[in-house]
N, CA and C of each residue as an Amber inpcrd file, in Angstrom:
protein
   540
   1.8490000 -51.7800000 -52.4430000   3.0060000 -51.5130000 -51.4170000
   2.4780000 -50.1710000 -51.0400000   2.4840000 -50.5350000 -49.4260000
   2.3550000 -48.9760000 -48.5510000   3.4050000 -48.2650000 -48.5760000
   3.4040000 -47.1220000 -48.3350000   3.8560000 -45.9560000 -47.8620000
   3.6780000 -45.5040000 -46.8020000   5.0720000 -45.2740000 -46.1510000
   4.6640000 -44.4770000 -44.7460000   4.2950000 -42.8350000 -45.7650000
   3.9300000 -42.1520000 -44.5810000   3.4180000 -40.8790000 -45.1280000
   4.5290000 -39.8980000 -45.4010000   5.8770000 -40.3010000 -44.6110000
   7.0470000 -39.2560000 -45.4890000   8.1950000 -40.7580000 -46.1180000
   7.6390000 -40.7470000 -47.3930000   8.8690000 -41.5590000 -48.0420000
  10.2550000 -41.3490000 -47.6960000  10.7400000 -40.3740000 -47.4370000
  12.0110000 -39.8180000 -47.6300000  12.5320000 -40.2800000 -46.2920000
  11.4480000 -40.5760000 -45.3810000  12.0270000 -40.5410000 -43.7260000
  10.8850000 -41.7700000 -43.4970000  12.0920000 -42.9670000 -43.2600000
  11.3520000 -43.9210000 -42.4980000  11.0550000 -43.7280000 -41.2460000
  11.2660000 -43.1950000 -40.5190000  11.1200000 -42.8410000 -39.1490000
  10.1420000 -41.7670000 -38.6020000   9.2530000 -41.6980000 -39.8160000
   8.5710000 -40.2500000 -39.0580000   7.3800000 -40.9200000 -37.8340000
   6.8970000 -41.8390000 -37.9460000   5.9220000 -42.3420000 -36.9280000
   6.7600000 -42.1630000 -35.6110000   7.9870000 -42.3430000 -35.5250000
   9.0650000 -42.2670000 -34.1950000   9.5080000 -40.8570000 -33.9990000
   9.7800000 -39.9060000 -35.0260000   9.6060000 -38.7440000 -34.8630000
   8.0310000 -38.0510000 -34.1890000   7.0130000 -38.2150000 -34.7670000
   5.9890000 -37.8590000 -34.2990000   5.6700000 -38.1880000 -33.2770000
   6.1410000 -39.6770000 -32.7930000   5.5610000 -40.0140000 -31.2020000
   6.6010000 -38.9630000 -30.2980000   7.4130000 -38.9020000 -30.4730000
   8.8280000 -38.0350000 -30.0500000   8.0480000 -36.8070000 -29.7810000
   7.4040000 -35.8290000 -30.7670000   7.1670000 -34.7660000 -30.7400000
   5.9580000 -34.3420000 -29.5470000   5.0260000 -35.7280000 -29.3180000
   3.9370000 -35.4460000 -28.4660000   4.3770000 -36.0350000 -27.4390000
   5.8240000 -36.8100000 -26.9790000   5.7040000 -37.3360000 -25.7600000
   6.7220000 -35.8680000 -25.1390000   7.2130000 -35.1880000 -25.7900000
   7.7990000 -34.1950000 -25.4750000   7.4910000 -32.7370000 -24.8210000
   5.7850000 -32.9110000 -25.7460000   4.7560000 -32.0980000 -25.6090000
   4.3520000 -32.1860000 -24.5950000   3.4610000 -33.4010000 -24.1760000
   2.8160000 -33.8010000 -23.2770000   4.1050000 -33.0810000 -21.7820000
   5.3060000 -33.7000000 -22.0800000   6.1760000 -33.5510000 -21.1190000
   6.1380000 -32.2400000 -20.3780000   5.9820000 -31.4040000 -21.2720000
   6.1480000 -29.5660000 -21.1850000   5.0220000 -29.1370000 -20.5860000
   3.7930000 -29.4440000 -21.2520000   2.3270000 -29.2990000 -20.6250000
   2.5100000 -29.9100000 -19.3360000   2.8300000 -31.3870000 -18.9430000
   2.6050000 -31.9080000 -17.3980000   3.7090000 -31.2440000 -16.5340000
   4.7140000 -31.3020000 -16.9440000   5.9920000 -30.7480000 -15.9960000
   5.7470000 -29.6880000 -15.3840000   5.2900000 -28.4400000 -15.6520000
   5.3420000 -27.2570000 -14.5430000   3.5980000 -27.3060000 -13.6810000
   2.8410000 -28.5510000 -14.8140000   1.6120000 -28.7440000 -13.3180000
   2.3580000 -29.6370000 -12.3630000   2.8490000 -30.5270000 -12.4890000
   2.8990000 -31.4080000 -11.5200000   3.9290000 -30.4200000 -10.3580000
   5.2230000 -29.7020000 -10.7980000   5.8800000 -29.1100000  -9.9630000
   4.7750000 -28.0710000  -9.3380000   4.3690000 -27.2700000  -9.9220000
   3.3810000 -26.2760000  -9.3690000   2.5430000 -27.1500000  -8.0860000
   2.1740000 -28.3970000  -8.2240000   1.2670000 -29.1970000  -7.2730000
   2.0490000 -29.1790000  -5.7720000   3.3340000 -29.2270000  -6.3120000
   4.0340000 -29.6360000  -5.2240000   4.6150000 -28.3340000  -3.9350000
   4.5090000 -27.0390000  -5.3150000   4.8430000 -26.1330000  -4.4050000
   3.7930000 -25.3480000  -3.5350000   4.1660000 -24.7760000  -2.6180000
   3.1980000 -24.0930000  -1.2870000   3.0990000 -22.6330000  -2.2230000
   2.0190000 -22.1250000  -1.5510000   1.8560000 -20.5060000  -1.9220000
   1.0290000 -19.9720000  -0.8090000   1.5680000 -18.9180000  -0.4430000
   1.3300000 -18.5300000   0.7780000   0.4930000 -16.9920000   0.7580000
   0.3690000 -15.7020000   1.6220000   0.1530000 -14.3930000   1.2420000
   0.3240000 -14.5750000   3.2110000   0.5130000 -12.8240000   3.1000000
   0.7500000 -12.1610000   3.8170000  -0.2940000 -10.6140000   3.5870000
  -1.1570000 -10.3210000   4.6640000  -1.6570000  -9.0220000   4.8130000
  -1.3550000  -7.9490000   5.4850000  -0.7750000  -7.2660000   4.2870000
  -0.2290000  -5.8720000   4.5750000  -0.8730000  -4.8710000   5.9030000
  -2.0210000  -4.9900000   5.8330000  -2.8570000  -4.3440000   6.9300000
  -3.1190000  -4.5520000   8.0920000  -3.1630000  -5.7380000   8.0010000
  -2.8670000  -6.8390000   9.4390000  -1.5360000  -6.2340000   9.7650000
  -0.2790000  -6.3830000   9.2800000   1.2280000  -6.4090000   9.6100000
   0.7350000  -4.8230000  10.4660000   0.4720000  -3.8440000   9.6720000
   0.3760000  -2.4350000   9.9680000  -0.4550000  -2.0700000  11.4620000
  -1.8810000  -2.8470000  11.7090000  -2.6380000  -2.9010000  12.3500000
  -2.0570000  -3.3740000  13.7280000  -1.8120000  -4.6050000  13.5580000
  -1.4960000  -5.6030000  14.1240000  -0.0040000  -5.5100000  15.4260000
   0.9540000  -5.1480000  14.2510000   2.3940000  -5.6130000  15.0720000
   2.7410000  -4.1660000  15.6160000   3.2220000  -4.4140000  16.4500000
   4.3690000  -3.2530000  17.5980000   4.3000000  -2.5480000  16.9960000
   5.5480000  -3.0010000  15.8880000   6.4430000  -1.6080000  14.6380000
   4.8300000  -1.0660000  14.0770000   3.9670000  -1.7690000  14.2050000
   2.7800000  -1.2140000  13.0860000   2.2290000   0.1440000  14.0000000
   1.9610000  -0.3140000  15.1420000   1.1350000   0.3930000  16.2640000
   1.8060000   1.5590000  16.4530000   3.0570000   1.6850000  16.5260000
   4.4880000   2.4870000  17.2070000   4.1410000   3.3950000  15.7010000
   3.6010000   2.9920000  14.7580000   4.0300000   3.9830000  13.2060000
   2.7630000   4.7240000  13.4410000   1.6430000   4.1100000  13.3890000
   0.2640000   4.3750000  13.5700000   0.3360000   5.7110000  14.4660000
   1.0330000   5.2920000  15.3950000   0.7980000   6.3670000  16.6240000
   1.6130000   7.9230000  16.5090000   2.8760000   7.7160000  15.5970000
   3.3820000   8.5010000  14.9440000   2.4760000   9.1370000  13.9270000
   2.0570000   8.6180000  13.2830000   0.6380000   9.1150000  12.2350000
  -0.2210000  10.0290000  12.6580000  -0.5990000   9.2900000  14.0430000
  -1.7460000  10.1930000  14.4600000  -1.2490000  11.4420000  15.0720000
  -0.0260000  11.5370000  15.3160000   0.6040000  12.7950000  16.3160000
   0.7930000  13.7720000  15.0610000   1.2480000  13.3760000  14.0220000
   1.4870000  14.0610000  12.8270000  -0.1720000  14.3150000  12.4260000
  -0.5710000  13.9130000  12.6100000  -2.4910000  14.2850000  12.0990000
  -2.7850000  15.2380000  13.3020000  -3.0510000  14.7000000  14.3880000
  -3.1330000  15.9680000  15.5600000  -2.2870000  17.5040000  15.2210000
  -1.1880000  17.5670000  14.9410000  -0.6380000  18.3450000  14.9190000
  -0.9920000  19.3670000  13.4000000  -1.1920000  18.3440000  12.0950000
  -1.8530000  19.3250000  11.1870000  -3.0160000  20.2230000  11.5650000
  -4.3820000  19.2390000  12.4640000  -5.6540000  19.4510000  12.7860000
  -5.2130000  20.6780000  13.6550000  -4.0210000  20.9340000  14.6650000
  -3.9980000  22.2700000  15.1280000  -4.1850000  23.4550000  14.3260000
  -2.9280000  23.3900000  13.3020000  -2.1370000  24.6100000  12.4530000
  -3.7300000  24.9030000  12.0140000  -4.4170000  23.6780000  11.3240000
  -5.8860000  24.1290000  10.4920000  -6.6880000  24.8720000  11.5320000
  -7.0260000  24.3850000  12.6470000  -8.1560000  25.2480000  13.5950000
  -7.8020000  26.5400000  13.8920000  -5.9630000  26.9050000  13.7440000
  -5.8570000  27.8730000  14.1680000  -6.0970000  28.9680000  13.0650000
  -5.4380000  28.3960000  11.7040000  -6.1190000  28.9290000  10.8140000
  -7.6250000  29.4860000  10.5410000  -8.1850000  28.3630000  10.7080000
  -9.7820000  28.6610000  10.7960000 -10.1170000  29.5230000  11.6810000
  -9.1190000  30.0010000  13.0560000  -9.7200000  31.0990000  13.9620000
  -9.0140000  32.3900000  13.6920000  -8.0480000  32.4720000  12.8400000
  -7.8740000  33.2970000  12.0790000  -8.5470000  34.3160000  11.3320000
  -9.3050000  33.1740000  10.8380000 -10.6230000  33.4840000   9.3850000
 -11.6450000  34.2250000  10.1270000 -12.1470000  33.4560000  11.3330000
 -13.5090000  34.0390000  11.8640000 -12.9450000  35.3380000  12.6260000
 -11.7360000  35.4920000  13.0730000 -11.4160000  36.5210000  14.1410000
 -11.8520000  37.8510000  13.0630000 -11.4550000  37.5050000  11.6160000
 -11.4630000  38.4270000  10.8490000 -12.8810000  38.6620000  10.3940000
 -13.3120000  37.9120000   9.9730000 -15.1530000  37.7720000   9.7980000
 -15.8410000  38.8240000  10.6630000 -15.0360000  38.4260000  12.0140000
 -16.1670000  39.6580000  13.7160000 -15.5510000  40.3790000  13.1340000
 -14.3340000  41.1640000  12.7450000 -13.9430000  42.2760000  12.7160000
 -14.4260000  43.1540000  11.5490000 -14.8400000  42.2200000  10.1900000
 -15.6140000  42.8790000   9.2090000 -16.5530000  43.1150000   9.6430000
 -17.7490000  42.5850000  10.5290000 -18.9100000  42.5700000  10.7040000
 -19.4040000  44.0640000  11.4670000 -17.6230000  44.7530000  12.1130000
 -17.9930000  46.2900000  12.5350000 -18.5940000  47.1140000  11.5720000
 -20.0330000  47.4290000  12.1050000 -20.4070000  48.3630000  11.4920000
 -20.0820000  49.8630000  11.2990000 -18.8840000  50.1350000  12.0660000
 -18.0790000  51.4060000  12.5080000 -17.0980000  51.5630000  10.8450000
 -16.7460000  50.3330000  10.5310000 -15.0690000  50.5610000   9.4170000
 -15.5820000  51.3710000   8.3350000 -14.4390000  52.4370000   8.2280000
 -14.6990000  52.9780000   6.5630000 -14.7010000  51.7950000   5.6970000
 -14.9890000  52.4820000   4.2160000 -15.1640000  51.6160000   3.3160000
 -13.5670000  51.2280000   2.9260000 -12.8970000  51.9800000   3.1030000
 -11.2050000  51.4320000   2.7050000 -10.9130000  50.4480000   3.5510000
 -11.1800000  50.6790000   4.5940000 -10.9730000  49.7690000   5.8220000
 -11.5210000  48.2590000   5.7080000 -12.5670000  48.0170000   5.4390000
 -13.5150000  47.2790000   4.8750000 -13.1220000  46.5660000   3.8130000
 -12.7540000  47.1940000   2.5780000 -12.3890000  46.4900000   1.3450000
 -10.5040000  46.1240000   1.5990000 -10.0010000  46.9140000   2.7820000
  -8.6440000  46.0950000   3.3580000  -8.7410000  44.6760000   4.1250000
  -9.7080000  44.4710000   4.5950000 -10.1430000  43.6620000   5.2850000
 -10.6700000  42.3860000   4.9630000 -11.2770000  42.6120000   3.7720000
 -11.8990000  41.4700000   2.4810000 -10.9910000  41.1060000   1.9790000
 -10.1720000  41.6790000   1.5940000  -8.7570000  41.5610000   0.6700000
  -7.9110000  40.7770000   1.5900000  -7.7220000  40.7160000   3.1860000
  -6.9630000  39.9380000   4.2990000  -7.9440000  38.8880000   3.9550000
  -8.8620000  38.4670000   4.2530000  -9.8710000  37.6590000   4.5210000
  -9.5330000  36.5030000   3.1940000 -10.0860000  37.4460000   1.7710000
  -9.8520000  36.2850000   0.8830000  -8.3710000  35.6330000   0.6860000
  -7.2170000  36.2180000   1.0040000  -6.0180000  35.7520000   1.3960000
  -5.8530000  34.6680000   2.5500000  -7.0420000  35.6270000   3.6100000
  -6.6910000  33.9110000   4.7820000  -7.2560000  32.4710000   4.4090000
  -8.2750000  32.6420000   3.4740000  -9.2100000  31.7530000   2.6080000
  -8.4260000  30.7300000   2.1190000  -7.5390000  31.6330000   1.0010000
  -6.6690000  30.7010000  -0.1330000  -5.7930000  30.1150000   0.8590000
  -4.7600000  30.5600000   2.0020000  -3.9140000  30.2030000   2.5100000
  -4.4570000  28.8230000   3.2940000  -5.8690000  29.0390000   3.6090000
  -6.4450000  27.9760000   4.7530000  -6.5470000  26.5100000   3.7330000
  -7.1050000  26.8790000   3.0920000  -7.6370000  26.1770000   1.6960000
  -6.1130000  25.1540000   1.4450000  -4.4750000  25.8250000   1.0390000
  -3.3690000  25.0450000   0.7860000  -2.7890000  24.5000000   1.9860000
  -3.2950000  25.0320000   3.2320000  -2.8640000  24.6660000   4.2870000
  -3.5490000  23.1300000   4.4390000  -4.9900000  23.2030000   4.2440000
  -5.4200000  21.7670000   4.0330000  -5.1850000  20.6640000   3.2300000
  -4.8460000  21.6220000   1.8710000  -4.1510000  20.5570000   1.0490000
  -2.9850000  20.0210000   1.4730000  -2.1930000  20.7930000   1.5680000
  -0.9060000  20.4850000   2.4160000  -0.3970000  19.3890000   3.0090000
  -1.5100000  19.5340000   4.0390000  -1.4560000  18.7100000   5.2600000
  -2.2340000  17.4460000   4.9310000  -3.2590000  17.1570000   4.1800000
  -3.5920000  15.5490000   3.5510000  -2.2620000  15.3610000   2.6010000
  -1.5230000  15.9920000   2.1410000  -0.5680000  15.0940000   1.1270000
   0.4830000  14.7900000   1.9900000   1.1300000  16.1810000   3.3450000
   1.8210000  15.3050000   4.3220000   1.5020000  13.9130000   4.8060000
   0.3690000  13.9900000   5.2270000  -0.6720000  12.8470000   6.1260000
  -0.1870000  11.6680000   5.4080000  -0.8540000  11.5430000   3.6080000
  -0.6420000  10.7550000   3.2380000   0.6880000   9.9060000   2.5450000
   1.8960000  11.2890000   2.1320000   2.8400000  10.9390000   2.2490000
   3.8210000  10.1940000   3.3850000   3.6310000  10.6340000   4.5390000
   3.9030000   9.9900000   5.8550000   3.3590000   8.6840000   5.9950000
   2.5140000   7.9930000   5.3920000   1.6530000   6.9500000   5.4640000
   2.4890000   5.7000000   4.8940000   2.4410000   6.3750000   3.8580000
   3.0650000   5.8580000   2.8340000   4.7330000   5.2150000   2.8300000
   5.2870000   6.2730000   3.7010000   6.4740000   6.1590000   4.1150000
   6.5390000   4.9890000   5.1420000   5.4920000   5.5520000   6.2050000
   5.5970000   3.9160000   7.2000000   5.3690000   3.0190000   6.8670000
   4.5820000   2.3020000   5.8720000   4.2800000   1.1630000   5.0770000
   5.3910000   0.8690000   4.5170000   6.1050000   1.4270000   3.7540000
   7.2490000   0.9040000   3.0990000   8.0350000   0.5100000   4.5470000
   8.3110000   1.3740000   5.4200000   9.2690000   1.2790000   6.4910000
   8.9850000  -0.1900000   6.9110000   7.1990000  -0.6570000   7.1790000
   7.3310000  -1.7710000   7.9530000   7.0670000  -2.7920000   6.9690000
   6.9190000  -2.7660000   5.2410000   7.4890000  -3.6260000   4.5400000
   8.3060000  -4.3660000   4.4910000   9.2430000  -3.5860000   4.6790000
  10.6370000  -3.7500000   4.3140000  11.1430000  -4.3910000   5.5270000
  10.7830000  -4.3450000   6.5610000  11.2010000  -4.8580000   7.7050000
  10.5420000  -6.1170000   8.2360000   9.6130000  -6.0660000   7.5680000
   8.5250000  -7.7870000   7.7840000   9.2200000  -8.3440000   6.5860000
   9.8080000  -7.7660000   5.5650000  10.6010000  -8.9200000   4.5080000
  11.5970000  -9.6530000   4.8190000  11.8880000  -9.2110000   5.7400000
  12.9620000 -10.4620000   6.3730000  12.1990000 -11.3410000   7.1340000
  11.4490000 -11.2300000   8.0120000  10.4060000 -12.1920000   8.7160000
  10.1290000 -12.7160000   7.9560000   9.0580000 -12.3160000   6.4220000
   8.6960000 -13.0890000   5.7330000   9.2360000 -14.5940000   5.0920000
  10.7090000 -13.8950000   4.2540000  11.7300000 -15.0720000   3.9690000
  11.7190000 -15.9500000   4.9120000  12.6670000 -15.2120000   6.2850000
  12.5860000 -16.5460000   7.0030000  11.5530000 -17.8720000   7.3180000
  10.1290000 -17.3120000   7.6830000   8.8910000 -18.0860000   7.9300000
   8.8510000 -18.8020000   6.2400000   8.9530000 -18.0400000   5.1210000
   8.7820000 -18.7120000   4.2990000   9.5460000 -19.9810000   3.9970000
  10.7440000 -19.9660000   3.9640000  11.4730000 -21.1160000   4.0720000
  11.3870000 -21.9350000   4.8280000  11.4270000 -21.4950000   6.3290000
  10.9360000 -22.4110000   7.3950000   9.7610000 -23.4260000   7.2870000
   9.2850000 -22.8420000   6.4140000   7.8000000 -23.6120000   6.1580000
   7.5060000 -24.1930000   5.0380000   8.6820000 -24.1480000   4.4350000
   8.5980000 -24.6780000   2.8740000   7.7750000 -23.4900000   1.2230000
   7.2090000 -22.5610000   1.5070000   6.8200000 -21.9040000   1.1910000
   7.3870000 -21.3640000  -0.4830000   7.2590000 -21.5540000  -1.4380000
   8.0170000 -21.1250000  -2.4160000   7.4690000 -20.1020000  -3.2600000
   6.1840000 -19.2920000  -2.9180000   5.7090000 -17.9490000  -3.3820000
   4.7760000 -17.9110000  -2.1980000   5.0370000 -16.4380000  -2.0030000
   4.2390000 -15.4550000  -0.7980000   4.0790000 -14.4870000  -1.4100000
   2.4010000 -13.9110000  -1.5000000   1.5710000 -13.3590000  -1.8980000
   1.2970000 -12.2450000  -1.0360000   1.9220000 -10.6130000  -1.0260000
   1.6550000  -9.6610000  -0.1540000   0.5940000  -8.9070000  -0.4400000
  -0.4510000  -9.1720000  -1.4030000  -1.7700000  -8.5710000  -1.5100000
  -3.0750000  -9.8350000  -1.7780000  -3.2700000 -10.2440000  -0.7500000
  -4.5470000 -11.3280000  -1.0300000  -5.4580000 -10.7510000  -1.6580000
  -5.9640000  -9.4410000  -2.0010000  -7.3420000  -9.1900000  -2.2810000
  -7.1760000  -9.3340000  -3.4600000  -5.8600000  -9.4980000  -4.7110000
  -6.1400000  -9.0820000  -5.8450000  -6.2390000 -11.2150000  -6.2210000
  -6.6860000 -11.9960000  -5.2990000  -6.2460000 -13.2200000  -5.4540000
  -8.2620000 -13.8330000  -5.2360000  -8.5490000 -14.4680000  -5.9680000
 -10.0530000 -14.8750000  -6.2090000  -9.9950000 -15.4470000  -4.5670000
  -9.5760000 -16.4920000  -4.2370000  -9.2940000 -17.2670000  -3.2020000
  -7.9960000 -17.9880000  -3.0260000  -8.3310000 -17.7660000  -1.5080000
  -7.0030000 -18.3700000  -0.8160000  -7.2830000 -18.8230000   0.4470000
  -6.4860000 -20.2080000   0.5470000  -7.0560000 -21.0490000   1.8680000
  -5.9320000 -20.4440000   2.9840000  -7.4980000 -20.5100000   4.4150000
  -6.8190000 -19.8440000   5.3750000  -5.0520000 -20.7040000   5.4490000
  -5.1470000 -21.6340000   5.4910000  -3.5540000 -22.1570000   5.8990000
  -2.7180000 -21.2880000   5.2260000  -2.7400000 -20.6310000   4.3420000
  -1.6630000 -20.2730000   3.4180000  -1.4980000 -19.0110000   4.1630000
  -2.2610000 -18.6160000   4.8910000  -2.0920000 -17.0360000   5.9060000
  -0.8420000 -17.1130000   6.7680000  -0.0060000 -16.5540000   6.3880000
   1.5610000 -16.6140000   7.0980000   1.6190000 -15.5850000   8.1360000
   0.3720000 -14.2210000   7.7370000   0.4730000 -13.0830000   8.7070000
   0.7930000 -12.9920000   9.9520000  -0.2700000 -13.9870000  10.7490000
   0.2220000 -14.2990000  12.0570000   1.6860000 -14.4200000  12.9110000
   2.3760000 -15.0980000  12.1010000   3.6620000 -15.4480000  11.7510000
   4.3460000 -14.6290000  11.6150000   4.1740000 -13.6720000  10.8460000
   4.9820000 -12.4550000  10.5150000   5.0010000 -11.5650000  11.2060000
   3.9080000 -10.9700000  11.7760000   3.6340000 -10.5630000  13.3200000
   4.1460000 -10.6550000  14.0390000   4.4440000 -12.0780000  14.5920000
   4.7680000 -12.4750000  15.9730000   6.4280000 -12.6460000  15.8040000
   6.8380000 -13.2590000  14.4730000   8.1660000 -12.4490000  14.1850000
   9.0730000 -11.3010000  14.6440000   7.4070000 -10.5140000  13.5900000
   8.3470000  -8.6800000  13.5950000   8.3820000  -8.1800000  15.4270000
   7.3470000  -8.4270000  16.1410000   7.2490000  -8.1060000  17.4070000
   8.5930000  -8.8600000  18.2170000   8.7450000  -9.9080000  17.9590000
  10.2440000 -10.3470000  18.4210000  11.5700000  -9.8410000  18.1300000
  11.4570000  -9.4350000  17.1130000  12.6650000  -8.3330000  16.0800000
  13.0740000  -7.3030000  16.5210000  11.8110000  -6.4180000  16.5490000
  11.6280000  -4.9320000  16.9620000  10.6910000  -4.3910000  18.2060000
């Protein structure tokens, strides 16, 4: 008499078949669902470079950069003037030590000014990018819904390959220009 692999349960083949079917559905289900979904991307750098709001932000950042450069040039001018005074051979030893001490202080202030200027520009740049991306978010969501995209990536550089047809950047730029 042949026995089932499970003598207590005559339904073992049925249970095993049901488990396999469930496993196949679980594994195939997400794949089939993903095949129907559209994935797109937006290039944030292009939004900043090509949209009107991005160009305006870049102009504001350039103004800040020019002001920081002016301050740095003024500081360098003060250093050069003091160096010229130090070259005067008629200075007494105490005057020369005093001027050298002042020069050292000016150099330190100049270095701090450069560092602070760079930090200020980086902070302002990050703030402007965040501002633009917040504005672009509304456009991006509207376009993604209209075009049937279920996932939009905002950093295409982290992906190995994305077909150009998934690029929504031009549409977002056009919408941003209309809105702002």
